[in-house]
GROMACS .gro file of C-alpha atoms in nm:
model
  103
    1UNK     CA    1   2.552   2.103   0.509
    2UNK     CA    2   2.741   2.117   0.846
    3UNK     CA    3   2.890   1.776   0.838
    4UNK     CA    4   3.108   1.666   0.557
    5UNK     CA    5   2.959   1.329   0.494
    6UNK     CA    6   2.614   1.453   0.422
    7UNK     CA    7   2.545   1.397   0.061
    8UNK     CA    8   2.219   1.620   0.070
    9UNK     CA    9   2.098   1.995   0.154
   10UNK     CA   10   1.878   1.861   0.414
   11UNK     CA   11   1.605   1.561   0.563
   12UNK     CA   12   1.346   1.632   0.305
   13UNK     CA   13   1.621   1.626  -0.034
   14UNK     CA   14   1.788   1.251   0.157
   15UNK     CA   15   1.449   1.157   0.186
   16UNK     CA   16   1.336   1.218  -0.184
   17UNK     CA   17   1.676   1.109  -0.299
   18UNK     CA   18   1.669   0.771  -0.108
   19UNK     CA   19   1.310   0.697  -0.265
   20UNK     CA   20   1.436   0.786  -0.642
   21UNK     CA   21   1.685   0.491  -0.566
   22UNK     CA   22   1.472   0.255  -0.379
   23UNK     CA   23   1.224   0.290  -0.652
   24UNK     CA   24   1.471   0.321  -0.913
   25UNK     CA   25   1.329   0.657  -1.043
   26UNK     CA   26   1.433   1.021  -0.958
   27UNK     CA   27   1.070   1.097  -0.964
   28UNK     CA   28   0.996   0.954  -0.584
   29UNK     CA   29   0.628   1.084  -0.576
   30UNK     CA   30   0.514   0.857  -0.782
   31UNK     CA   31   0.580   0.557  -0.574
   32UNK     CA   32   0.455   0.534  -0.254
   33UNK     CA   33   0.728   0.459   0.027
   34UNK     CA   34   0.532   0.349   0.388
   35UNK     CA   35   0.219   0.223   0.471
   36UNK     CA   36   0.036   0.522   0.621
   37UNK     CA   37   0.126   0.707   0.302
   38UNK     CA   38  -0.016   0.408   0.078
   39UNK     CA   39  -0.314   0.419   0.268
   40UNK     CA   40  -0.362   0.807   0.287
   41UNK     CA   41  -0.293   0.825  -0.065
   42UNK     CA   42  -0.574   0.469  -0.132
   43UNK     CA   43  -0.843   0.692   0.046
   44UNK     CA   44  -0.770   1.050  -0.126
   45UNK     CA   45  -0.804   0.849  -0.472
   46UNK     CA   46  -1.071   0.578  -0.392
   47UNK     CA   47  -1.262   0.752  -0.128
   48UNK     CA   48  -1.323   0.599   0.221
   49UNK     CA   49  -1.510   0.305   0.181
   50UNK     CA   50  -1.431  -0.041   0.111
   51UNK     CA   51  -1.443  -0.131  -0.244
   52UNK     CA   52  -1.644  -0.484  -0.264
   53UNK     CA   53  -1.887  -0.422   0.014
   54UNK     CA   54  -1.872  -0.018   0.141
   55UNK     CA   55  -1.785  -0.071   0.442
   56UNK     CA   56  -1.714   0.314   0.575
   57UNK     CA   57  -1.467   0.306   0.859
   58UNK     CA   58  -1.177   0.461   0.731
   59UNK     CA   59  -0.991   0.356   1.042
   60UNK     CA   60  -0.945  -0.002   0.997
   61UNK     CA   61  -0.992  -0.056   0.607
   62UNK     CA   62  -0.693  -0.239   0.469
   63UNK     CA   63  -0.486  -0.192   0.169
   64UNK     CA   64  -0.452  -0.494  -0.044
   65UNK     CA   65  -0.174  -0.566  -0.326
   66UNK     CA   66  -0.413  -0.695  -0.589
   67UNK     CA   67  -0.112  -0.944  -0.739
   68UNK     CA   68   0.023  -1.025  -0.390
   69UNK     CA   69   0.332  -0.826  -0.506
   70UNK     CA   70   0.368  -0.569  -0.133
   71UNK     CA   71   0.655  -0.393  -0.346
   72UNK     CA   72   0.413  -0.323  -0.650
   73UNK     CA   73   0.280   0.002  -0.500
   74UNK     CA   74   0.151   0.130  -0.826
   75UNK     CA   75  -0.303   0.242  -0.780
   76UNK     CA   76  -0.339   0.015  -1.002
   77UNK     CA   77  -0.245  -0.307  -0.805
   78UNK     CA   78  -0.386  -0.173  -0.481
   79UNK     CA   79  -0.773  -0.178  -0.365
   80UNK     CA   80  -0.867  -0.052  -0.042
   81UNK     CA   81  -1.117  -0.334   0.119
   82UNK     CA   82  -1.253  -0.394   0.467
   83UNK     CA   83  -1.040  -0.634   0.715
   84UNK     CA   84  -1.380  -0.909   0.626
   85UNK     CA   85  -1.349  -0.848   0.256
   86UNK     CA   86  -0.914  -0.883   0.347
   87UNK     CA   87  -0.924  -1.180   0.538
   88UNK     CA   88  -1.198  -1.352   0.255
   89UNK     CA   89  -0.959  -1.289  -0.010
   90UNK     CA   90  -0.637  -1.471   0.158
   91UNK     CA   91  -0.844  -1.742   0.324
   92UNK     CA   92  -1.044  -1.851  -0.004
   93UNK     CA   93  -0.780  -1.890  -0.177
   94UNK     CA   94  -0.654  -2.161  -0.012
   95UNK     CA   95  -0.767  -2.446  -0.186
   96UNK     CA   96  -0.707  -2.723   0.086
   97UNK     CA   97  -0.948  -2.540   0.308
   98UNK     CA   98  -1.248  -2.531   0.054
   99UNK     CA   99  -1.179  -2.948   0.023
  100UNK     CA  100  -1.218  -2.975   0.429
  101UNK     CA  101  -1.468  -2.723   0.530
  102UNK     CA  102  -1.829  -2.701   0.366
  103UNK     CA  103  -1.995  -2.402   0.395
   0.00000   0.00000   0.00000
């Protein structure tokens, strides 16, 4: 700890320290805190294929908050879907569209 201000031993202990209090837990691995590590973490549990239509291109699949929630990071609420199965599940449920456009 070279400067006085520092509150931490080093990058890794602020890091794991500023996710116990974003999260409100001092157990930060069990949130998630970035995108790429939500994802990453999606494909290591669900394996890399999207889960309505398995769709295998680990590249673009998308994760998607199940209750719309994008803080609710918990496996539970997210499901790891292709950008068609993404974009079906916003646009449907838009109820003025269904009234105007017959399929």
């Amino acid at each position: 700890m070279a400067r006085a201000n520092k509150k931490t031993c080093s990058r890794i202990c602020a890091n794991k320290n500023r996710a116990g209090i974003k999260y409100g837990t001092k157990r930060p691995y069990d949130k998630v805190r970035n995108e790429r590590t939500i994802k990453l973490r999606v494909l290591e549990i669900r394996g890399g294929k999207c889960e309505r239509c398995e769709y295998s291109k680990k590249q673009i699949l998308h994760v998607h908050h199940k209750d719309r929630n994008h803080s609710n990071n918990s496996i539970q609420n997210l499901e790891l879907i292709c950008p068609n199965c993404h974009y079906e599940e916003h646009y449907l449920e838009k109820s003025w569209l269904n009234d105007t456009v017959q399929h």
